[in-house]
Short mmCIF file of C-alpha atoms in Angstrom, two decimals:
data_model
loop_
_atom_site.label_atom_id
_atom_site.label_comp_id
_atom_site.label_asym_id
_atom_site.label_seq_id
_atom_site.Cartn_x
_atom_site.Cartn_y
_atom_site.Cartn_z
CA MET B 30 0.00 0.00 0.00
CA LYS B 31 1.37 3.38 -1.00
CA GLU B 32 1.44 5.97 1.73
CA GLU B 33 0.18 9.35 0.61
CA THR B 34 2.34 12.39 1.19
CA ALA B 35 0.54 15.46 2.52
CA ILE B 36 3.50 17.83 2.60
CA HIS B 37 6.65 17.45 0.56
CA VAL B 38 9.38 20.04 1.14
CA LYS B 39 12.56 20.09 -0.91
CA ASN B 40 15.47 22.50 -0.30
CA LEU B 41 13.11 25.25 0.81
CA THR B 42 14.96 28.50 1.53
CA LYS B 43 13.94 31.98 2.57
CA LYS B 44 16.35 34.89 2.76
CA PHE B 45 15.72 38.39 4.06
CA GLY B 46 18.57 40.45 2.63
CA ALA B 47 21.78 38.85 3.82
CA PHE B 48 19.98 36.86 6.51
CA THR B 49 18.92 33.30 5.78
CA ALA B 50 15.88 32.57 7.92
CA VAL B 51 15.17 29.15 6.44
CA ASN B 52 18.15 27.30 5.03
CA THR B 53 17.47 24.51 2.46
CA ILE B 54 15.11 22.43 4.55
CA SER B 55 13.64 19.18 3.25
CA PHE B 56 11.09 16.82 4.77
CA LYS B 57 7.94 14.83 4.10
CA VAL B 58 4.76 14.55 6.11
CA LYS B 59 2.47 11.58 5.57
CA LYS B 60 -1.28 11.84 5.29
CA GLY B 61 -2.98 11.55 8.68
CA GLU B 62 0.25 12.11 10.53
CA ILE B 63 0.72 14.44 13.54
CA PHE B 64 3.89 16.30 12.68
CA GLY B 65 5.56 18.34 15.43
CA PHE B 66 7.56 21.28 14.15
CA LEU B 67 9.84 22.38 16.97
CA GLY B 68 12.63 24.88 17.39
CA ALA B 69 13.87 27.70 19.56
CA ASN B 70 12.45 31.22 19.15
CA GLY B 71 14.03 32.72 16.07
CA ALA B 72 15.01 29.35 14.57
CA GLY B 73 12.87 29.98 11.50
CA LYS B 74 9.69 28.01 12.28
CA THR B 75 7.26 30.81 11.57
CA THR B 76 8.99 31.78 8.34
CA ALA B 77 8.92 28.16 7.16
CA MET B 78 5.27 27.79 8.11
CA LYS B 79 4.34 30.99 6.25
CA MET B 80 5.78 29.52 3.06
CA LEU B 81 3.89 26.27 3.56
CA ILE B 82 0.54 28.00 4.00
CA GLY B 83 1.05 30.06 0.87
CA ILE B 84 1.49 33.55 2.31
CA SER B 85 5.24 33.91 1.75
CA THR B 86 7.13 33.11 -1.45
CA PRO B 87 10.27 31.02 -1.04
CA THR B 88 13.61 32.49 -2.17
CA SER B 89 14.46 29.08 -3.59
CA GLY B 90 13.43 25.47 -3.27
CA GLU B 91 10.09 23.76 -3.61
CA ALA B 92 7.24 22.50 -1.54
CA THR B 93 4.01 20.71 -2.27
CA VAL B 94 1.21 21.11 0.26
CA ALA B 95 -1.99 19.08 -0.17
CA GLY B 96 -0.87 18.45 -3.75
CA PHE B 97 -0.31 22.10 -4.65
CA ASN B 98 2.93 23.90 -5.35
CA VAL B 99 3.78 26.73 -2.94
CA ASN B 100 5.49 28.72 -5.69
CA THR B 101 2.76 28.54 -8.30
CA GLN B 102 -0.50 27.61 -6.53
CA PRO B 103 -0.56 29.41 -3.17
CA GLU B 104 -4.28 30.25 -3.54
CA SER B 105 -5.19 26.59 -3.96
CA ILE B 106 -3.18 25.77 -0.85
CA LYS B 107 -5.12 28.31 1.21
CA LYS B 108 -8.41 26.69 0.19
CA ASN B 109 -7.25 23.22 1.14
CA ILE B 110 -5.71 23.84 4.52
CA GLY B 111 -6.88 25.01 7.91
CA TYR B 112 -4.82 27.35 10.07
CA MET B 113 -4.95 28.57 13.62
CA SER B 114 -2.40 30.36 15.76
CA GLN B 115 -2.23 31.43 19.36
CA LYS B 116 -2.17 35.07 18.36
CA PHE B 117 -5.06 35.13 15.98
CA ALA B 118 -7.83 32.65 15.71
CA LEU B 119 -11.30 34.16 16.11
CA TYR B 120 -12.82 37.63 16.07
CA ASP B 121 -13.17 38.82 19.67
CA ASP B 122 -16.09 41.14 18.98
CA LEU B 123 -18.21 38.53 17.24
CA THR B 124 -20.13 35.83 19.07
CA VAL B 125 -19.18 32.17 18.76
CA LYS B 126 -22.09 31.64 16.38
CA GLU B 127 -21.11 34.65 14.26
CA ASN B 128 -17.52 33.47 14.04
CA ILE B 129 -18.60 30.06 12.80
CA THR B 130 -20.91 31.64 10.23
CA PHE B 131 -18.25 34.11 9.13
CA PHE B 132 -15.47 31.58 8.66
CA GLY B 133 -17.87 29.10 7.07
CA GLY B 134 -18.74 31.81 4.53
CA ILE B 135 -15.09 32.58 3.86
CA TYR B 136 -14.41 28.91 3.22
CA GLY B 137 -17.29 28.87 0.74
CA LEU B 138 -19.69 26.64 2.63
CA THR B 139 -23.39 26.92 1.79
CA ARG B 140 -25.85 28.25 4.37
CA LYS B 141 -27.15 24.74 4.91
CA GLN B 142 -23.64 23.37 5.42
CA ILE B 143 -22.82 26.16 7.87
CA LYS B 144 -25.99 25.49 9.83
CA ASP B 145 -25.29 21.76 10.00
CA LYS B 146 -21.66 22.30 11.01
CA ARG B 147 -22.70 24.77 13.66
CA SER B 148 -25.18 22.37 15.25
CA GLN B 149 -22.58 19.63 15.11
CA LEU B 150 -19.94 21.80 16.86
CA VAL B 151 -22.38 23.02 19.50
CA GLU B 152 -23.21 19.40 20.24
CA GLU B 153 -19.66 18.02 20.18
CA LEU B 154 -17.99 20.77 22.19
CA GLY B 155 -20.93 21.43 24.50
CA LEU B 156 -21.28 25.06 23.42
CA GLN B 157 -25.02 25.38 24.18
CA LYS B 158 -24.51 27.99 26.90
CA ILE B 159 -21.90 30.11 25.16
CA VAL B 160 -22.85 30.04 21.50
CA ASN B 161 -24.29 33.55 21.70
CA GLU B 162 -21.50 34.99 23.86
CA LEU B 163 -18.83 37.30 22.50
CA VAL B 164 -15.57 35.45 21.97
CA SER B 165 -13.74 38.10 24.03
CA SER B 166 -15.62 36.98 27.15
CA LEU B 167 -14.51 33.33 26.88
CA PRO B 168 -11.56 31.71 28.69
CA LEU B 169 -8.54 31.08 26.46
CA GLY B 170 -9.03 27.31 26.56
CA TRP B 171 -12.52 27.60 25.10
CA LYS B 172 -11.37 30.01 22.42
CA GLN B 173 -8.65 27.64 21.32
CA LYS B 174 -10.93 24.62 21.14
CA ILE B 175 -13.48 26.57 19.10
CA ALA B 176 -10.76 28.06 16.89
CA PHE B 177 -9.45 24.59 16.11
CA SER B 178 -12.92 23.40 15.13
CA VAL B 179 -13.38 26.51 12.98
CA ALA B 180 -10.08 25.79 11.23
CA LEU B 181 -11.57 22.40 10.31
CA LEU B 182 -14.95 23.71 9.07
CA HIS B 183 -14.16 23.12 5.39
CA ASN B 184 -12.70 19.64 5.97
CA PRO B 185 -9.18 20.63 4.98
CA LYS B 186 -6.63 17.98 4.09
CA ILE B 187 -4.06 19.56 6.40
CA VAL B 188 -4.40 21.75 9.45
CA PHE B 189 -1.56 24.01 10.63
CA LEU B 190 -1.52 24.84 14.33
CA ASP B 191 0.94 27.49 15.54
CA GLU B 192 1.41 27.14 19.30
CA PRO B 193 -2.25 26.33 19.83
CA THR B 194 -1.91 25.52 23.54
CA GLY B 195 0.35 28.29 24.86
CA GLY B 196 -0.86 29.44 28.29
CA VAL B 197 -3.85 27.07 28.26
CA ASP B 198 -4.62 25.21 31.51
CA PRO B 199 -3.36 21.63 31.78
CA ILE B 200 -6.76 19.94 31.55
CA THR B 201 -7.89 21.91 28.49
CA ARG B 202 -4.47 21.41 26.93
CA ARG B 203 -5.07 17.67 27.09
CA GLN B 204 -8.62 17.95 25.75
CA PHE B 205 -7.13 19.91 22.89
CA TRP B 206 -4.70 17.12 22.12
CA GLU B 207 -7.51 14.59 22.16
CA MET B 208 -9.14 16.71 19.45
CA ILE B 209 -5.88 16.60 17.51
CA TYR B 210 -5.73 12.80 17.81
CA LYS B 211 -9.31 12.49 16.67
CA THR B 212 -8.67 14.74 13.68
CA ALA B 213 -5.55 12.82 12.63
CA ASN B 214 -7.38 9.55 13.12
CA GLN B 215 -9.97 10.71 10.59
CA GLY B 216 -7.21 11.25 8.04
CA THR B 217 -6.49 14.97 8.37
CA THR B 218 -2.79 15.76 8.58
CA VAL B 219 -1.83 17.88 11.58
CA PHE B 220 1.19 20.18 11.47
CA VAL B 221 1.79 21.65 14.92
CA THR B 222 4.32 23.84 16.73
CA THR B 223 4.62 23.91 20.51
CA HIS B 224 6.93 24.89 23.35
CA TYR B 225 5.55 22.16 25.60
CA MET B 226 7.93 19.26 25.23
CA ASP B 227 5.47 16.74 26.64
CA GLU B 228 3.31 17.58 23.63
CA ALA B 229 6.23 16.77 21.34
CA GLU B 230 5.89 13.21 22.64
CA TYR B 231 2.31 13.07 21.32
CA CYS B 232 3.47 13.59 17.73
CA ASP B 233 4.09 10.79 15.23
CA SER B 234 7.15 12.62 13.90
CA VAL B 235 9.07 15.56 15.25
CA SER B 236 11.47 17.89 13.50
CA ILE B 237 13.72 20.29 15.38
CA MET B 238 14.91 23.46 13.69
CA VAL B 239 18.11 25.21 14.76
CA ASN B 240 19.29 28.40 13.06
CA GLY B 241 17.19 27.89 9.94
CA LYS B 242 18.05 24.23 9.44
CA ILE B 243 16.31 21.03 10.40
CA GLU B 244 18.82 19.35 12.69
CA ALA B 245 16.74 16.34 13.67
CA LEU B 246 13.69 14.55 12.31
CA ASP B 247 12.27 11.25 13.50
CA THR B 248 9.72 9.68 15.80
CA PRO B 249 10.01 10.88 19.42
CA LYS B 250 11.15 7.37 20.40
CA LYS B 251 13.98 7.29 17.89
CA LEU B 252 15.05 10.85 18.66
CA LYS B 253 15.36 9.95 22.31
CA GLU B 254 17.47 6.91 21.40
CA GLN B 255 19.60 8.92 19.01
CA PHE B 256 20.35 11.64 21.56
CA LYS B 257 20.51 9.24 24.52
CA ALA B 258 17.87 11.28 26.31
CA SER B 259 14.96 10.16 28.48
CA THR B 260 12.56 12.92 27.44
CA MET B 261 11.98 15.15 24.43
CA ASN B 262 12.86 18.09 26.65
CA ASP B 263 16.39 16.67 27.02
CA VAL B 264 16.61 16.06 23.27
CA PHE B 265 15.64 19.67 22.67
CA LEU B 266 18.09 21.05 25.21
CA LYS B 267 20.94 18.98 23.77
CA LEU B 268 20.24 20.06 20.21
CA ALA B 269 19.37 23.68 20.61
CA ARG B 270 22.29 24.34 22.97
CA GLY B 271 24.76 22.80 20.54
CA MET Q 24 7.80 39.32 55.19
CA SER Q 25 8.44 40.86 51.82
CA ILE Q 26 4.89 40.43 50.61
CA SER Q 27 1.87 39.86 52.79
CA VAL Q 28 -1.57 39.45 51.24
CA ASN Q 29 -4.69 39.22 53.34
CA ASN Q 30 -8.11 38.33 51.88
CA ILE Q 31 -7.73 40.25 48.65
CA SER Q 32 -10.73 40.22 46.30
CA LYS Q 33 -11.21 41.99 43.02
CA SER Q 34 -13.99 41.96 40.46
CA PHE Q 35 -14.50 43.75 37.18
CA LYS Q 36 -18.06 44.63 36.15
CA GLY Q 37 -19.44 41.88 38.34
CA LYS Q 38 -16.95 39.31 37.12
CA THR Q 39 -14.78 37.99 39.93
CA ALA Q 40 -11.07 37.98 39.12
CA LEU Q 41 -9.74 37.22 42.61
CA LYS Q 42 -11.53 35.61 45.57
CA ASN Q 43 -10.16 36.03 49.12
CA ILE Q 44 -6.52 35.58 48.24
CA SER Q 45 -4.10 35.31 51.17
CA PHE Q 46 -0.43 34.38 51.15
CA GLU Q 47 2.98 35.57 52.26
CA VAL Q 48 6.32 35.73 50.55
CA LYS Q 49 9.39 35.67 52.79
CA LYS Q 50 12.39 37.90 52.32
CA GLY Q 51 14.73 36.46 49.71
CA GLU Q 52 12.23 33.87 48.55
CA LEU Q 53 11.59 32.85 44.95
CA PHE Q 54 7.84 32.38 44.97
CA GLY Q 55 5.96 30.96 41.99
CA LEU Q 56 2.39 31.74 41.06
CA ILE Q 57 1.34 28.82 38.90
CA GLY Q 58 -1.86 28.89 36.91
CA PRO Q 59 -3.34 29.05 33.43
CA ASP Q 60 -4.39 32.07 31.41
CA GLY Q 61 -7.34 33.77 33.10
CA ALA Q 62 -6.55 32.49 36.61
CA GLY Q 63 -6.13 36.02 37.98
CA LYS Q 64 -2.34 36.18 38.11
CA THR Q 65 -2.00 39.51 36.29
CA THR Q 66 -4.73 41.14 38.40
CA LEU Q 67 -2.86 40.10 41.52
CA PHE Q 68 0.39 41.54 40.15
CA ARG Q 69 -1.31 44.80 39.28
CA ILE Q 70 -2.74 45.09 42.79
CA LEU Q 71 0.61 44.39 44.46
CA THR Q 72 2.42 46.87 42.21
CA THR Q 73 -0.22 49.53 43.14
CA LEU Q 74 -1.69 49.80 39.66
CA LEU Q 75 -5.10 48.52 40.75
CA ILE Q 76 -7.04 48.88 43.99
CA PRO Q 77 -8.68 45.73 45.38
CA ASN Q 78 -12.37 45.66 46.31
CA HIS Q 79 -11.60 44.00 49.63
CA GLY Q 80 -8.62 42.99 51.69
CA GLU Q 81 -5.21 44.32 52.52
CA ALA Q 82 -1.68 43.77 51.40
CA THR Q 83 1.78 45.03 52.18
CA VAL Q 84 4.89 44.93 50.04
CA VAL Q 85 8.23 45.46 51.83
CA ASP Q 86 6.08 46.51 54.81
CA PHE Q 87 4.35 49.31 52.91
CA ASP Q 88 0.60 49.33 52.54
CA ILE Q 89 -0.46 48.97 48.89
CA ILE Q 90 -2.96 51.84 49.16
CA LYS Q 91 -1.58 54.29 51.73
CA ASP Q 92 2.09 53.92 50.83
CA TYR Q 93 1.80 53.29 47.12
CA LYS Q 94 4.58 55.75 46.28
CA SER Q 95 7.06 54.01 48.55
CA ILE Q 96 6.17 50.67 46.98
CA ARG Q 97 6.82 51.99 43.50
CA ASN Q 98 10.33 53.04 44.55
CA ASN Q 99 11.10 49.69 46.08
CA VAL Q 100 9.80 47.16 43.58
CA GLY Q 101 10.58 46.19 40.01
CA TYR Q 102 7.82 45.02 37.68
CA MET Q 103 8.19 43.14 34.45
CA PRO Q 104 4.70 42.93 32.93
CA GLY Q 105 3.63 40.06 30.71
CA ARG Q 106 3.40 42.26 27.67
CA PHE Q 107 6.56 43.98 26.46
CA SER Q 108 6.11 47.52 27.70
CA LEU Q 109 9.37 49.31 27.03
CA TYR Q 110 9.67 52.17 24.59
CA GLN Q 111 9.93 50.52 21.18
CA ASP Q 112 11.43 53.61 19.51
CA LEU Q 113 14.15 54.13 22.09
CA THR Q 114 17.36 52.12 21.80
CA VAL Q 115 18.41 49.50 24.30
CA LYS Q 116 20.71 51.95 26.05
CA GLU Q 117 18.17 54.79 25.97
CA ASN Q 118 15.52 52.59 27.58
CA LEU Q 119 17.86 51.59 30.35
CA GLU Q 120 18.99 55.19 30.93
CA PHE Q 121 15.39 56.34 30.97
CA PHE Q 122 14.39 53.87 33.68
CA ALA Q 123 17.52 54.64 35.72
CA THR Q 124 16.80 58.37 35.52
CA ILE Q 125 13.16 58.20 36.57
CA PHE Q 126 14.20 56.24 39.64
CA GLY Q 127 16.91 58.83 40.39
CA THR Q 128 19.84 56.55 39.79
CA THR Q 129 22.38 55.74 37.07
CA ILE Q 130 23.30 52.65 35.11
CA GLU Q 131 26.81 52.76 36.59
CA LYS Q 132 25.57 52.79 40.17
CA ASN Q 133 23.75 49.48 39.95
CA TYR Q 134 25.59 47.95 37.03
CA ASP Q 135 26.74 45.09 39.20
CA LEU Q 136 23.19 43.81 39.52
CA ILE Q 137 22.41 43.74 35.79
CA LYS Q 138 25.89 43.01 34.44
CA ASP Q 139 25.36 39.28 33.77
CA ILE Q 140 22.22 39.98 31.78
CA TYR Q 141 23.24 43.25 30.17
CA VAL Q 142 26.44 41.91 28.58
CA GLN Q 143 24.25 39.60 26.50
CA ILE Q 144 22.38 42.52 24.93
CA GLU Q 145 25.21 45.06 24.97
CA PRO Q 146 26.27 44.27 21.37
CA PHE Q 147 22.83 45.63 20.37
CA LYS Q 148 22.80 48.66 22.66
CA ASP Q 149 22.17 51.10 19.80
CA ARG Q 150 19.33 49.06 18.33
CA ARG Q 151 15.76 50.21 18.89
CA ALA Q 152 13.92 48.04 21.41
CA GLY Q 153 11.15 47.35 18.91
CA LYS Q 154 13.65 45.68 16.59
CA LEU Q 155 14.95 43.18 19.13
CA SER Q 156 14.16 39.46 19.10
CA GLY Q 157 11.81 38.09 21.76
CA GLY Q 158 14.61 36.77 23.94
CA MET Q 159 16.51 40.06 23.77
CA LYS Q 160 13.42 42.10 24.64
CA GLN Q 161 12.90 39.91 27.65
CA LYS Q 162 16.47 40.48 28.85
CA LEU Q 163 16.20 44.23 28.33
CA ALA Q 164 12.90 44.32 30.22
CA LEU Q 165 14.52 42.48 33.09
CA CYS Q 166 17.45 44.94 33.16
CA CYS Q 167 15.03 47.89 33.20
CA ALA Q 168 13.06 46.33 36.06
CA LEU Q 169 16.27 45.89 38.04
CA ILE Q 170 18.12 49.13 37.39
CA HIS Q 171 16.93 50.83 40.60
CA LYS Q 172 17.93 47.83 42.72
CA PRO Q 173 14.44 46.87 43.86
CA LYS Q 174 13.89 44.84 47.01
CA VAL Q 175 11.09 42.87 45.41
CA LEU Q 176 10.81 41.90 41.77
CA PHE Q 177 7.48 41.05 40.15
CA LEU Q 178 7.69 39.00 36.96
CA ASP Q 179 4.41 38.31 35.18
CA GLU Q 180 4.75 35.32 32.85
CA PRO Q 181 8.31 36.12 31.74
CA THR Q 182 8.62 32.80 29.91
CA THR Q 183 5.28 32.44 28.13
CA GLY Q 184 5.81 31.59 24.47
CA VAL Q 185 9.54 31.18 25.05
CA ASP Q 186 11.30 28.01 23.91
CA PRO Q 187 12.58 25.48 26.48
CA VAL Q 188 16.24 26.49 26.13
CA SER Q 189 15.65 30.20 26.68
CA ARG Q 190 13.23 29.37 29.49
CA LYS Q 191 15.89 27.37 31.28
CA GLU Q 192 18.41 30.19 30.87
CA PHE Q 193 15.92 32.73 32.15
CA TRP Q 194 15.28 30.75 35.33
CA GLU Q 195 19.02 30.40 35.86
CA MET Q 196 19.23 34.21 35.71
CA LEU Q 197 16.47 34.48 38.31
CA LYS Q 198 18.32 32.07 40.59
CA ARG Q 199 21.42 34.26 40.40
CA LEU Q 200 19.34 37.34 41.26
CA GLN Q 201 17.93 35.50 44.22
CA ASN Q 202 21.47 34.93 45.47
CA LYS Q 203 21.91 38.68 45.39
CA GLY Q 204 19.09 39.01 47.92
CA ILE Q 205 16.15 39.99 45.71
CA THR Q 206 12.74 38.62 46.62
CA MET Q 207 10.77 37.46 43.59
CA LEU Q 208 7.18 36.72 42.75
CA VAL Q 209 7.03 35.00 39.36
CA SER Q 210 4.00 33.72 37.50
CA THR Q 211 4.03 31.02 34.85
CA PRO Q 212 1.65 28.65 33.09
CA TYR Q 213 4.44 26.05 32.75
CA MET Q 214 4.14 23.54 35.56
CA ASP Q 215 7.66 22.20 35.04
CA GLU Q 216 9.08 25.58 36.05
CA ALA Q 217 7.39 25.35 39.43
CA ALA Q 218 10.02 22.91 40.69
CA ILE Q 219 12.67 25.67 40.61
CA CYS Q 220 10.73 27.89 43.05
CA ASP Q 221 11.15 27.77 46.83
CA ARG Q 222 7.40 27.77 47.29
CA ILE Q 223 4.51 27.88 44.87
CA ALA Q 224 0.86 28.79 44.90
CA LEU Q 225 -1.46 27.02 42.49
CA ILE Q 226 -4.12 29.42 41.26
CA GLN Q 227 -7.19 28.87 39.11
CA ASP Q 228 -10.34 30.94 38.55
CA GLY Q 229 -9.21 33.57 41.05
CA GLU Q 230 -8.70 31.13 43.90
CA MET Q 231 -5.62 29.71 45.53
CA LEU Q 232 -5.84 25.93 45.35
CA GLU Q 233 -2.71 25.18 47.37
CA ILE Q 234 0.43 26.86 48.71
CA ASP Q 235 3.53 24.88 49.62
CA THR Q 236 7.00 23.83 48.49
CA PRO Q 237 7.03 22.00 45.15
CA LYS Q 238 8.12 18.78 46.91
CA LYS Q 239 5.33 18.89 49.46
CA ILE Q 240 2.63 19.82 46.96
CA VAL Q 241 3.05 16.59 45.04
CA LYS Q 242 2.80 14.63 48.30
CA HIS Q 243 -0.72 15.94 48.75
CA TYR Q 244 -1.73 13.81 45.77
CA SER Q 245 -3.36 10.82 47.40
CA LYS Q 246 -4.06 8.41 44.55
CA THR Q 247 -1.68 5.94 42.92
CA ILE Q 248 -0.84 6.98 39.37
CA TYR Q 249 -0.04 4.45 36.67
CA ASN Q 250 1.96 5.15 33.53
CA VAL Q 251 0.09 3.34 30.78
CA LYS Q 252 1.48 2.86 27.32
CA ALA Q 253 0.35 0.96 24.21
CA ASN Q 254 0.87 0.92 20.47
CA ASN Q 255 -1.88 3.43 19.65
CA MET Q 256 -2.20 6.53 21.82
CA TYR Q 257 -5.62 7.65 20.55
CA GLN Q 258 -7.19 4.22 21.00
CA LEU Q 259 -5.55 3.93 24.40
CA ILE Q 260 -7.04 7.20 25.64
CA LYS Q 261 -10.46 6.30 24.26
CA SER Q 262 -10.37 2.82 25.82
CA LEU Q 263 -9.21 4.08 29.22
CA LYS Q 264 -11.91 6.74 29.23
CA SER Q 265 -14.59 4.16 28.58
CA TYR Q 266 -13.22 1.81 31.26
CA GLN Q 267 -15.86 1.79 33.97
CA HIS Q 268 -13.42 2.10 36.88
CA ASN Q 269 -11.41 5.03 35.60
CA TYR Q 270 -11.00 8.00 37.93
CA SER Q 271 -8.74 10.12 35.71
CA VAL Q 272 -7.11 9.68 32.30
CA TYR Q 273 -4.57 12.26 31.19
CA PRO Q 274 -2.02 12.03 28.37
CA PHE Q 275 1.44 12.73 29.78
CA GLY Q 276 4.17 12.75 27.19
CA GLU Q 277 4.68 9.22 25.90
CA PHE Q 278 2.41 7.78 28.63
CA VAL Q 279 -1.13 8.16 29.84
CA HIS Q 280 -1.47 8.86 33.56
CA TYR Q 281 -4.27 6.65 34.83
CA THR Q 282 -5.92 6.48 38.24
CA ASP Q 283 -8.60 4.01 39.28
CA THR Q 284 -11.61 4.46 41.53
CA ARG Q 285 -11.10 1.13 43.34
CA THR Q 286 -8.82 0.67 46.33
CA ASP Q 287 -8.02 -2.93 45.34
CA PHE Q 288 -7.13 -2.06 41.74
CA SER Q 289 -5.05 -4.66 39.98
CA PRO Q 290 -3.13 -3.66 36.83
CA ILE Q 291 -3.72 -7.15 35.42
CA ASP Q 292 -7.46 -6.47 35.07
CA LEU Q 293 -6.68 -3.33 33.15
CA GLN Q 294 -4.16 -5.17 31.00
CA HIS Q 295 -6.86 -7.73 30.07
CA TYR Q 296 -9.35 -5.00 29.31
CA LEU Q 297 -6.91 -3.12 27.05
CA THR Q 298 -5.99 -6.34 25.27
CA SER Q 299 -9.68 -6.93 24.60
CA LYS Q 300 -9.71 -3.50 22.93
CA ASN Q 301 -7.08 -4.73 20.46
CA LEU Q 302 -4.25 -2.70 21.97
CA LYS Q 303 -0.76 -4.14 21.83
CA ASN Q 304 2.60 -3.66 23.61
CA ILE Q 305 0.73 -2.62 26.74
CA SER Q 306 2.71 -1.58 29.77
CA ILE Q 307 1.31 -0.42 33.12
CA GLU Q 308 3.64 0.86 35.81
CA ILE Q 309 3.31 2.90 38.98
CA THR Q 310 4.69 6.42 38.69
CA GLN Q 311 5.17 9.50 40.87
CA ALA Q 312 2.72 12.38 40.84
CA THR Q 313 3.94 15.61 39.28
CA ILE Q 314 2.87 19.17 40.03
CA GLU Q 315 0.71 19.02 36.93
CA ASP Q 316 -1.13 15.93 38.24
CA THR Q 317 -1.74 17.74 41.51
CA PHE Q 318 -2.94 20.84 39.74
CA MET Q 319 -5.40 18.91 37.57
CA GLU Q 320 -6.75 16.99 40.55
CA LEU Q 321 -7.31 20.21 42.52
CA ALA Q 322 -8.82 21.98 39.51
CA LYS Q 323 -11.14 19.08 38.65
#
């Protein structure tokens, strides 16, 4: 059986003037995989991610995301992926219901589809009491769970999550990861960045970026063996400290 | 006592942010305030740094009353807010000079205190603060909060969104400051950082859940925790959650932390159950509770 590739990156590079933010990185992500994209602040993760989601043009190199080329088909990529970040996910001054309707519309869902999706989300996440509340009034954990579901409204092939659990309480953080597992289990590829190293252990594969390059890429188990470390935190400290 | 808080409450437009908070921080102590976003940590910081007035209760910082003696407190404490709040269009050096001047001192006078940290950003001293990387901003903010040699330092989530390496380095810096006699109140959402503090308070929804040393806090956890592992994490979590005797099921790195409702729990029963759910390579072993386990149990 042939395994499908969701993301295929080959020698991807991004330079800003004389500074190379992303330096000839290459990797593959399989369909339905949870791929952890780790690295220290300033290592180039965000720049790399921006190229993969079609909002930044590479200086050189290639990447295919959900079957589309980042250099020539960035608009098709945007339609076929979901994205959420810690910094921006939902509109604070719209209600939960309005956010779902708004993003559903952006993703081109019909009114009927939006209505069905909305009922489904309300049911699954237990939003009955808060569906008409402004997003600004909700705890961060709730916002992030809803934002993740909104990023999946159009059944994207891949979802990109940029530090989705930063600052979230430990129980909600785990509920969030159960949602990630469920999503991956249904065949959606999950590309996720995090600073919680216990979360790195939840990933099928983990890559670690250091100064614009991918210095390690494997399953958490093999990375721990390779770096003779007992936890992913130790692997990270060994690598990023040089 | 460096900080003494007695029954502080604060609400905003009917929404309670803090409920009857009481605790003390001893002189020279590194005290951690551990809790998620929205727990009330920032409100508490703002009250103790005299930027907000509580609805009820009293507090003193270096023996000054937070309401009557607010001016004295401002001269004696350093505050590093969660959001970068230096002047973005001043350079590194200008920011530092500015803060030294408003506190009536000079960089030279207290250079000893910030030296270790400042040398790391000195190569960029003519760069505007707004153009610094996250880690650099954080170091500059710490220097500015220290330049008047405060007796107490308040650090509100200094490591949120910071990678594990920089986080470790930052806590090492705090440890060195502690050796120089500065009392610190630090908040963080990262439970693993709690272990570095002398004492910690766990806070959620405006209430203190527990205050103790990190070692003693985990001893308050009364149940036996098992590390459970199998070939498929998602199936494992689902199966454990549908197991009728489960008390708690939390993913924890490569394991799931499992506790059972029965006192005569036998791992073999669980092993059989998981096997019946088609899981393979099952292992079940007793493990120690962590601060995160304790927090989740208290917050349940």
